[in-house]
Each structure stands twice: as C-alpha cells, then as structure tokens.
Amino acid sequence: RKEVEQDPGPFNVPEGATVAFNCTYSNSASQSFFWYRQDCRKEPKLLMSVYSSGNEDGRFTAQLNRASQYISLLIRDSKLSDSATYLCVVNKGTSYDKVIFGPGTSLSVIP
Amino acid sequence: DVKVTQSSRYLVKRTGEKVFLECVQDMDHENMFWYRQDPGLGLRLIYFSYDVKMKEKGDIPEGYSVSREKKERFSLILESASTNQTSMYLCASRLTGKIEQFFGPGTRLTVL
C-alpha cells in the first residue's frame, strides 16, 4: 500500500459545483497534514494546512479523520481558476521535517 | 516574496553524462530539498539538507548526490545520467520550524 493515496481523477465539474477530494494515508503516527495546489506546468504551492478540528478558508474546507486515516478537501462554488492538481501531503511518521506527497487529484472546472 | 530559482527549465543530456542541477533561494532558509515528480507517483524526495554542508538521504537517493556549500545554494548531481532519471526535478526550501515549503519552477530533464 502506498503511504499516501489519492484518486487521480480527473474530476470535471461545472462552474459553481461543489467537489470533494479524499486522501488516505498509511502511517497512523502522522501528525501534520496539508493540501498543496499545482497549476499546469507550475510548481506546487501550499493551499492550506489541515487541523484536527477541521478548518475553512473561504470556499475551501479541509477535514481530518484520524480513525479512518483520511483527509478531505471540499471546494464550494467552483471557479474556473480552481482548475489544478491538488496534492495531499502528510508528514512521515513523527518526523516534522519529512513529508510525503500524494500523486495528486486533477480538477477541471468547466464553463 | 520567497524566491527559489533553478538553473534550467529544460535540459537534455545523454546517457552517462554528469549532470548538475542548481537551486538558489533568497530567503535565508536553512532547509532545502530536491524532489523528482513523475506521473502517478507524485513528488518523491531525493535528498534534503538541514543546513550548510549537511545532507540527508530521502526516499530515492540512488544515482544522485548533492552539495550544499552555501546556505542559499543546493545542487543535485547525477553522476552518470540514465534514461530512468528522465523526470521533472523540483527544488524547495523552508525555514526551520515552519510548515510551508517553497518550490522552484522545476527542471524538466530528458536523458537520451
């Protein structure tokens, strides 16, 4: 089993739709969780951290389920500019310095 | 703004050549990383460095070495390039104790 798994998609959704991505991780000792966004032919950039109680940043909501070892990202009212690959990132065990990137989920928001 | 630059956007080399990929950051970050990104596999850590002259192997160090002689510069070396090292190479830096890694634009290396 891979350390971090994501549904690669692509997810093709109309503007204004709500879309959710899941990510599962295998190491129960992992403590830190993040979502990065990578635009086509660009470098990854931090989108948001994921906190135990769940957190929201505008149209984006991130949630953590430790029992089932998955994190999720919900995007409401999708915009064309949300089209990108979303990378799930999990720290490696108890090490804060090493992180594992998931393979990414591709999202295309269609007019 | 943090800026991480990489020496080349595209590079084509032949099998057996020695290849140098350079990365420079301008924000005085202690930590620097080299990843490769391949379709379906995501980013995989090759090497990282906590500080000048310090280096640690990542998950896939075989066939690579690194050099960190100055704080702002982290070099990735392919001693003898092979076709399976054709990939997108991404450099990143981070301030110690902070979460966010800042990435360079990447170098797409093709080994023929």
PDB file of C-alpha atoms in Angstrom:
ATOM      1  CA  ARG A   1       0.000   0.000   0.000  1.00  0.00           C
ATOM      2  CA  LYS A   2       1.332   3.452  -0.890  1.00  0.00           C
ATOM      3  CA  GLU A   3       1.970   5.820   2.002  1.00  0.00           C
ATOM      4  CA  VAL A   4      -0.375   8.470   0.630  1.00  0.00           C
ATOM      5  CA  GLU A   5      -3.080   7.679  -1.895  1.00  0.00           C
ATOM      6  CA  GLN A   6      -5.401   9.896  -3.874  1.00  0.00           C
ATOM      7  CA  ASP A   7      -7.950   9.361  -6.598  1.00  0.00           C
ATOM      8  CA  PRO A   8      -6.117  10.759  -9.633  1.00  0.00           C
ATOM      9  CA  GLY A   9      -9.315  11.903 -11.344  1.00  0.00           C
ATOM     10  CA  PRO A  10      -9.683  13.849 -13.491  1.00  0.00           C
ATOM     11  CA  PHE A  11     -12.667  15.475 -11.885  1.00  0.00           C
ATOM     12  CA  ASN A  12     -14.531  17.537 -14.463  1.00  0.00           C
ATOM     13  CA  VAL A  13     -17.117  19.768 -12.828  1.00  0.00           C
ATOM     14  CA  PRO A  14     -19.200  22.761 -13.987  1.00  0.00           C
ATOM     15  CA  GLU A  15     -18.639  26.202 -12.548  1.00  0.00           C
ATOM     16  CA  GLY A  16     -20.475  26.652  -9.287  1.00  0.00           C
ATOM     17  CA  ALA A  17     -20.389  22.975  -8.381  1.00  0.00           C
ATOM     18  CA  THR A  18     -19.166  21.565  -5.096  1.00  0.00           C
ATOM     19  CA  VAL A  19     -16.428  18.967  -5.346  1.00  0.00           C
ATOM     20  CA  ALA A  20     -14.656  16.888  -2.732  1.00  0.00           C
ATOM     21  CA  PHE A  21     -11.358  15.006  -2.812  1.00  0.00           C
ATOM     22  CA  ASN A  22     -10.218  12.353  -0.394  1.00  0.00           C
ATOM     23  CA  CYS A  23      -6.759  11.248   0.504  1.00  0.00           C
ATOM     24  CA  THR A  24      -5.772   8.235   2.607  1.00  0.00           C
ATOM     25  CA  TYR A  25      -2.513   7.737   4.474  1.00  0.00           C
ATOM     26  CA  SER A  26      -0.989   4.584   5.895  1.00  0.00           C
ATOM     27  CA  ASN A  27       1.105   5.777   8.851  1.00  0.00           C
ATOM     28  CA  SER A  28      -1.057   6.198  11.928  1.00  0.00           C
ATOM     29  CA  ALA A  29       1.757   8.162  13.610  1.00  0.00           C
ATOM     30  CA  SER A  30       1.489  11.017  11.112  1.00  0.00           C
ATOM     31  CA  GLN A  31       0.695  14.326  12.778  1.00  0.00           C
ATOM     32  CA  SER A  32       0.729  17.015  10.117  1.00  0.00           C
ATOM     33  CA  PHE A  33      -1.444  17.231   7.037  1.00  0.00           C
ATOM     34  CA  PHE A  34      -1.622  19.714   4.193  1.00  0.00           C
ATOM     35  CA  TRP A  35      -3.098  20.388   0.798  1.00  0.00           C
ATOM     36  CA  TYR A  36      -0.917  21.861  -1.932  1.00  0.00           C
ATOM     37  CA  ARG A  37      -2.129  23.120  -5.281  1.00  0.00           C
ATOM     38  CA  GLN A  38      -0.173  22.692  -8.503  1.00  0.00           C
ATOM     39  CA  ASP A  39      -1.225  24.521 -11.638  1.00  0.00           C
ATOM     40  CA  CYS A  40      -0.363  23.039 -15.010  1.00  0.00           C
ATOM     41  CA  ARG A  41       3.386  23.329 -15.680  1.00  0.00           C
ATOM     42  CA  LYS A  42       3.907  25.223 -12.427  1.00  0.00           C
ATOM     43  CA  GLU A  43       5.386  24.444  -9.037  1.00  0.00           C
ATOM     44  CA  PRO A  44       3.287  23.257  -6.072  1.00  0.00           C
ATOM     45  CA  LYS A  45       2.125  25.888  -3.601  1.00  0.00           C
ATOM     46  CA  LEU A  46       0.660  25.449  -0.141  1.00  0.00           C
ATOM     47  CA  LEU A  47      -3.127  25.755  -0.201  1.00  0.00           C
ATOM     48  CA  MET A  48      -3.917  25.038   3.429  1.00  0.00           C
ATOM     49  CA  SER A  49      -2.981  23.029   6.466  1.00  0.00           C
ATOM     50  CA  VAL A  50      -5.452  20.510   7.869  1.00  0.00           C
ATOM     51  CA  TYR A  51      -6.260  20.721  11.554  1.00  0.00           C
ATOM     52  CA  SER A  52      -7.804  18.052  13.738  1.00  0.00           C
ATOM     53  CA  SER A  53     -10.999  20.012  14.209  1.00  0.00           C
ATOM     54  CA  GLY A  54     -11.304  20.789  10.504  1.00  0.00           C
ATOM     55  CA  ASN A  55     -10.724  24.212   9.031  1.00  0.00           C
ATOM     56  CA  GLU A  56     -12.135  26.501   6.433  1.00  0.00           C
ATOM     57  CA  ASP A  57     -10.580  29.135   4.182  1.00  0.00           C
ATOM     58  CA  GLY A  58     -13.171  30.856   2.077  1.00  0.00           C
ATOM     59  CA  ARG A  59     -14.657  28.293  -0.310  1.00  0.00           C
ATOM     60  CA  PHE A  60     -12.230  25.602   0.818  1.00  0.00           C
ATOM     61  CA  THR A  61     -12.813  23.241   3.739  1.00  0.00           C
ATOM     62  CA  ALA A  62     -10.305  20.661   4.928  1.00  0.00           C
ATOM     63  CA  GLN A  63     -11.125  17.833   7.302  1.00  0.00           C
ATOM     64  CA  LEU A  64      -9.173  15.096   9.037  1.00  0.00           C
ATOM     65  CA  ASN A  65     -10.452  11.698  10.108  1.00  0.00           C
ATOM     66  CA  ARG A  66      -7.731  10.075  12.196  1.00  0.00           C
ATOM     67  CA  ALA A  67      -9.680   6.903  12.908  1.00  0.00           C
ATOM     68  CA  SER A  68     -10.026   6.134   9.222  1.00  0.00           C
ATOM     69  CA  GLN A  69      -6.749   7.810   8.282  1.00  0.00           C
ATOM     70  CA  TYR A  70      -8.011  10.097   5.609  1.00  0.00           C
ATOM     71  CA  ILE A  71      -8.184  13.781   4.915  1.00  0.00           C
ATOM     72  CA  SER A  72     -10.551  15.586   2.616  1.00  0.00           C
ATOM     73  CA  LEU A  73     -10.756  18.846   0.707  1.00  0.00           C
ATOM     74  CA  LEU A  74     -14.102  20.355  -0.195  1.00  0.00           C
ATOM     75  CA  ILE A  75     -14.374  23.165  -2.726  1.00  0.00           C
ATOM     76  CA  ARG A  76     -17.654  25.035  -2.886  1.00  0.00           C
ATOM     77  CA  ASP A  77     -18.855  27.239  -5.736  1.00  0.00           C
ATOM     78  CA  SER A  78     -16.054  26.092  -8.048  1.00  0.00           C
ATOM     79  CA  LYS A  79     -14.374  28.708 -10.219  1.00  0.00           C
ATOM     80  CA  LEU A  80     -12.532  28.235 -13.488  1.00  0.00           C
ATOM     81  CA  SER A  81      -9.381  29.326 -11.656  1.00  0.00           C
ATOM     82  CA  ASP A  82      -9.689  26.332  -9.322  1.00  0.00           C
ATOM     83  CA  SER A  83      -8.599  24.062 -12.179  1.00  0.00           C
ATOM     84  CA  ALA A  84      -5.356  22.489 -10.968  1.00  0.00           C
ATOM     85  CA  THR A  85      -3.920  19.353  -9.410  1.00  0.00           C
ATOM     86  CA  TYR A  86      -4.424  19.086  -5.662  1.00  0.00           C
ATOM     87  CA  LEU A  87      -1.687  17.317  -3.735  1.00  0.00           C
ATOM     88  CA  CYS A  88      -2.301  15.711  -0.381  1.00  0.00           C
ATOM     89  CA  VAL A  89       0.768  15.963   1.884  1.00  0.00           C
ATOM     90  CA  VAL A  90       1.368  14.044   5.100  1.00  0.00           C
ATOM     91  CA  ASN A  91       4.353  14.157   7.402  1.00  0.00           C
ATOM     92  CA  LYS A  92       6.319  10.965   7.663  1.00  0.00           C
ATOM     93  CA  GLY A  93       5.560   9.379  10.993  1.00  0.00           C
ATOM     94  CA  THR A  94       6.620  11.610  13.838  1.00  0.00           C
ATOM     95  CA  SER A  95       9.208  13.445  11.778  1.00  0.00           C
ATOM     96  CA  TYR A  96       8.191  17.006  11.189  1.00  0.00           C
ATOM     97  CA  ASP A  97      10.806  17.510   8.543  1.00  0.00           C
ATOM     98  CA  LYS A  98       9.977  14.772   6.088  1.00  0.00           C
ATOM     99  CA  VAL A  99       6.702  14.817   4.258  1.00  0.00           C
ATOM    100  CA  ILE A 100       5.144  12.501   1.710  1.00  0.00           C
ATOM    101  CA  PHE A 101       3.323  13.936  -1.282  1.00  0.00           C
ATOM    102  CA  GLY A 102       0.384  12.103  -2.751  1.00  0.00           C
ATOM    103  CA  PRO A 103       0.207  11.674  -6.531  1.00  0.00           C
ATOM    104  CA  GLY A 104      -2.415  14.393  -6.828  1.00  0.00           C
ATOM    105  CA  THR A 105      -6.017  14.743  -7.959  1.00  0.00           C
ATOM    106  CA  SER A 106      -6.678  16.644 -11.152  1.00  0.00           C
ATOM    107  CA  LEU A 107      -9.613  19.076 -11.224  1.00  0.00           C
ATOM    108  CA  SER A 108     -11.007  20.788 -14.309  1.00  0.00           C
ATOM    109  CA  VAL A 109     -13.757  23.329 -13.796  1.00  0.00           C
ATOM    110  CA  ILE A 110     -15.740  23.742 -16.984  1.00  0.00           C
ATOM    111  CA  PRO A 111     -17.675  26.885 -18.014  1.00  0.00           C
TER     112      PRO A 111
ATOM    113  CA  ASP B   1       8.353  37.174  -1.538  1.00  0.00           C
ATOM    114  CA  VAL B   2      10.352  33.990  -1.283  1.00  0.00           C
ATOM    115  CA  LYS B   3      12.086  33.188  -4.491  1.00  0.00           C
ATOM    116  CA  VAL B   4      13.505  29.810  -5.395  1.00  0.00           C
ATOM    117  CA  THR B   5      15.218  29.624  -8.744  1.00  0.00           C
ATOM    118  CA  GLN B   6      16.542  26.672 -10.688  1.00  0.00           C
ATOM    119  CA  SER B   7      19.291  26.935 -13.252  1.00  0.00           C
ATOM    120  CA  SER B   8      17.398  25.495 -16.211  1.00  0.00           C
ATOM    121  CA  ARG B   9      13.764  24.909 -17.139  1.00  0.00           C
ATOM    122  CA  TYR B  10      14.606  22.259 -19.737  1.00  0.00           C
ATOM    123  CA  LEU B  11      17.688  20.100 -20.081  1.00  0.00           C
ATOM    124  CA  VAL B  12      18.581  17.315 -22.494  1.00  0.00           C
ATOM    125  CA  LYS B  13      21.524  15.064 -21.690  1.00  0.00           C
ATOM    126  CA  ARG B  14      22.940  11.803 -22.948  1.00  0.00           C
ATOM    127  CA  THR B  15      23.263   8.561 -21.014  1.00  0.00           C
ATOM    128  CA  GLY B  16      26.442   8.526 -18.954  1.00  0.00           C
ATOM    129  CA  GLU B  17      26.852  12.300 -18.750  1.00  0.00           C
ATOM    130  CA  LYS B  18      27.374  14.020 -15.419  1.00  0.00           C
ATOM    131  CA  VAL B  19      24.528  16.441 -14.785  1.00  0.00           C
ATOM    132  CA  PHE B  20      24.374  19.361 -12.376  1.00  0.00           C
ATOM    133  CA  LEU B  21      21.071  20.902 -11.322  1.00  0.00           C
ATOM    134  CA  GLU B  22      21.380  24.107  -9.350  1.00  0.00           C
ATOM    135  CA  CYS B  23      18.893  25.654  -6.951  1.00  0.00           C
ATOM    136  CA  VAL B  24      19.162  29.041  -5.258  1.00  0.00           C
ATOM    137  CA  GLN B  25      16.846  30.602  -2.662  1.00  0.00           C
ATOM    138  CA  ASP B  26      16.960  34.165  -1.458  1.00  0.00           C
ATOM    139  CA  MET B  27      15.183  33.980   1.893  1.00  0.00           C
ATOM    140  CA  ASP B  28      17.903  32.622   4.157  1.00  0.00           C
ATOM    141  CA  HIS B  29      16.089  29.315   4.619  1.00  0.00           C
ATOM    142  CA  GLU B  30      18.026  26.607   6.430  1.00  0.00           C
ATOM    143  CA  ASN B  31      16.242  23.634   4.891  1.00  0.00           C
ATOM    144  CA  MET B  32      16.418  22.732   1.230  1.00  0.00           C
ATOM    145  CA  PHE B  33      15.027  19.759  -0.679  1.00  0.00           C
ATOM    146  CA  TRP B  34      15.307  18.024  -4.024  1.00  0.00           C
ATOM    147  CA  TYR B  35      12.335  16.089  -5.374  1.00  0.00           C
ATOM    148  CA  ARG B  36      11.510  14.401  -8.614  1.00  0.00           C
ATOM    149  CA  GLN B  37       7.965  14.322  -9.927  1.00  0.00           C
ATOM    150  CA  ASP B  38       6.670  11.581 -12.196  1.00  0.00           C
ATOM    151  CA  PRO B  39       3.098  10.953 -13.405  1.00  0.00           C
ATOM    152  CA  GLY B  40       1.145   8.790 -10.998  1.00  0.00           C
ATOM    153  CA  LEU B  41       3.939   8.768  -8.424  1.00  0.00           C
ATOM    154  CA  GLY B  42       3.795  12.299  -7.101  1.00  0.00           C
ATOM    155  CA  LEU B  43       6.805  14.084  -5.682  1.00  0.00           C
ATOM    156  CA  ARG B  44       9.472  11.819  -4.244  1.00  0.00           C
ATOM    157  CA  LEU B  45      12.221  13.136  -2.006  1.00  0.00           C
ATOM    158  CA  ILE B  46      15.734  12.528  -3.290  1.00  0.00           C
ATOM    159  CA  TYR B  47      17.857  14.423  -0.741  1.00  0.00           C
ATOM    160  CA  PHE B  48      17.447  17.207   1.736  1.00  0.00           C
ATOM    161  CA  SER B  49      19.703  19.478   3.714  1.00  0.00           C
ATOM    162  CA  TYR B  50      19.134  20.987   7.136  1.00  0.00           C
ATOM    163  CA  ASP B  51      21.929  23.490   6.807  1.00  0.00           C
ATOM    164  CA  VAL B  52      25.202  24.242   5.091  1.00  0.00           C
ATOM    165  CA  LYS B  53      27.299  21.131   4.483  1.00  0.00           C
ATOM    166  CA  MET B  54      24.574  18.929   5.951  1.00  0.00           C
ATOM    167  CA  LYS B  55      22.663  16.439   3.862  1.00  0.00           C
ATOM    168  CA  GLU B  56      20.380  13.503   4.377  1.00  0.00           C
ATOM    169  CA  LYS B  57      19.093  10.871   2.019  1.00  0.00           C
ATOM    170  CA  GLY B  58      15.473  10.970   1.079  1.00  0.00           C
ATOM    171  CA  ASP B  59      13.428   8.103  -0.252  1.00  0.00           C
ATOM    172  CA  ILE B  60      15.152   7.635  -3.614  1.00  0.00           C
ATOM    173  CA  PRO B  61      18.817   8.767  -3.340  1.00  0.00           C
ATOM    174  CA  GLU B  62      20.311   6.079  -5.586  1.00  0.00           C
ATOM    175  CA  GLY B  63      22.117   7.560  -8.568  1.00  0.00           C
ATOM    176  CA  TYR B  64      22.167  11.068  -7.087  1.00  0.00           C
ATOM    177  CA  SER B  65      24.391  13.144  -4.846  1.00  0.00           C
ATOM    178  CA  VAL B  66      24.064  16.684  -3.508  1.00  0.00           C
ATOM    179  CA  SER B  67      26.196  19.590  -2.424  1.00  0.00           C
ATOM    180  CA  ARG B  68      25.387  22.431  -0.029  1.00  0.00           C
ATOM    181  CA  GLU B  69      28.457  24.651   0.281  1.00  0.00           C
ATOM    182  CA  LYS B  70      26.495  27.859   0.782  1.00  0.00           C
ATOM    183  CA  LYS B  71      23.234  28.404   2.585  1.00  0.00           C
ATOM    184  CA  GLU B  72      21.413  29.753  -0.449  1.00  0.00           C
ATOM    185  CA  ARG B  73      22.507  27.078  -2.912  1.00  0.00           C
ATOM    186  CA  PHE B  74      21.684  23.372  -3.104  1.00  0.00           C
ATOM    187  CA  SER B  75      22.976  21.350  -6.028  1.00  0.00           C
ATOM    188  CA  LEU B  76      21.775  17.990  -7.271  1.00  0.00           C
ATOM    189  CA  ILE B  77      24.291  15.866  -9.167  1.00  0.00           C
ATOM    190  CA  LEU B  78      23.617  12.916 -11.406  1.00  0.00           C
ATOM    191  CA  GLU B  79      26.992  11.202 -11.548  1.00  0.00           C
ATOM    192  CA  SER B  80      26.160   9.168 -14.659  1.00  0.00           C
ATOM    193  CA  ALA B  81      22.767  10.004 -16.107  1.00  0.00           C
ATOM    194  CA  SER B  82      20.491   7.161 -17.108  1.00  0.00           C
ATOM    195  CA  THR B  83      17.246   7.147 -19.066  1.00  0.00           C
ATOM    196  CA  ASN B  84      15.226   6.300 -15.939  1.00  0.00           C
ATOM    197  CA  GLN B  85      16.304   9.641 -14.493  1.00  0.00           C
ATOM    198  CA  THR B  86      14.239  11.464 -17.102  1.00  0.00           C
ATOM    199  CA  SER B  87      11.858  13.434 -14.926  1.00  0.00           C
ATOM    200  CA  MET B  88      10.771  16.801 -13.577  1.00  0.00           C
ATOM    201  CA  TYR B  89      13.112  17.898 -10.787  1.00  0.00           C
ATOM    202  CA  LEU B  90      11.817  20.323  -8.180  1.00  0.00           C
ATOM    203  CA  CYS B  91      13.827  22.138  -5.559  1.00  0.00           C
ATOM    204  CA  ALA B  92      12.223  23.536  -2.414  1.00  0.00           C
ATOM    205  CA  SER B  93      13.271  25.488   0.646  1.00  0.00           C
ATOM    206  CA  ARG B  94      11.789  26.007   4.072  1.00  0.00           C
ATOM    207  CA  LEU B  95      12.521  27.938   7.223  1.00  0.00           C
ATOM    208  CA  THR B  96      13.267  25.664  10.166  1.00  0.00           C
ATOM    209  CA  GLY B  97      10.165  25.207  12.309  1.00  0.00           C
ATOM    210  CA  LYS B  98       7.791  26.380   9.606  1.00  0.00           C
ATOM    211  CA  ILE B  99       5.472  24.144   7.641  1.00  0.00           C
ATOM    212  CA  GLU B 100       5.444  25.613   4.179  1.00  0.00           C
ATOM    213  CA  GLN B 101       7.912  24.550   1.525  1.00  0.00           C
ATOM    214  CA  PHE B 102       8.538  26.997  -1.309  1.00  0.00           C
ATOM    215  CA  PHE B 103       9.245  25.416  -4.639  1.00  0.00           C
ATOM    216  CA  GLY B 104      11.276  26.453  -7.635  1.00  0.00           C
ATOM    217  CA  PRO B 105       9.770  26.291 -11.141  1.00  0.00           C
ATOM    218  CA  GLY B 106      11.307  22.883 -11.845  1.00  0.00           C
ATOM    219  CA  THR B 107      13.773  21.488 -14.356  1.00  0.00           C
ATOM    220  CA  ARG B 108      12.486  19.023 -16.915  1.00  0.00           C
ATOM    221  CA  LEU B 109      15.401  16.701 -17.591  1.00  0.00           C
ATOM    222  CA  THR B 110      15.416  14.327 -20.529  1.00  0.00           C
ATOM    223  CA  VAL B 111      18.149  11.697 -20.705  1.00  0.00           C
ATOM    224  CA  LEU B 112      18.574  10.158 -24.155  1.00  0.00           C
TER     225      LEU B 112
END
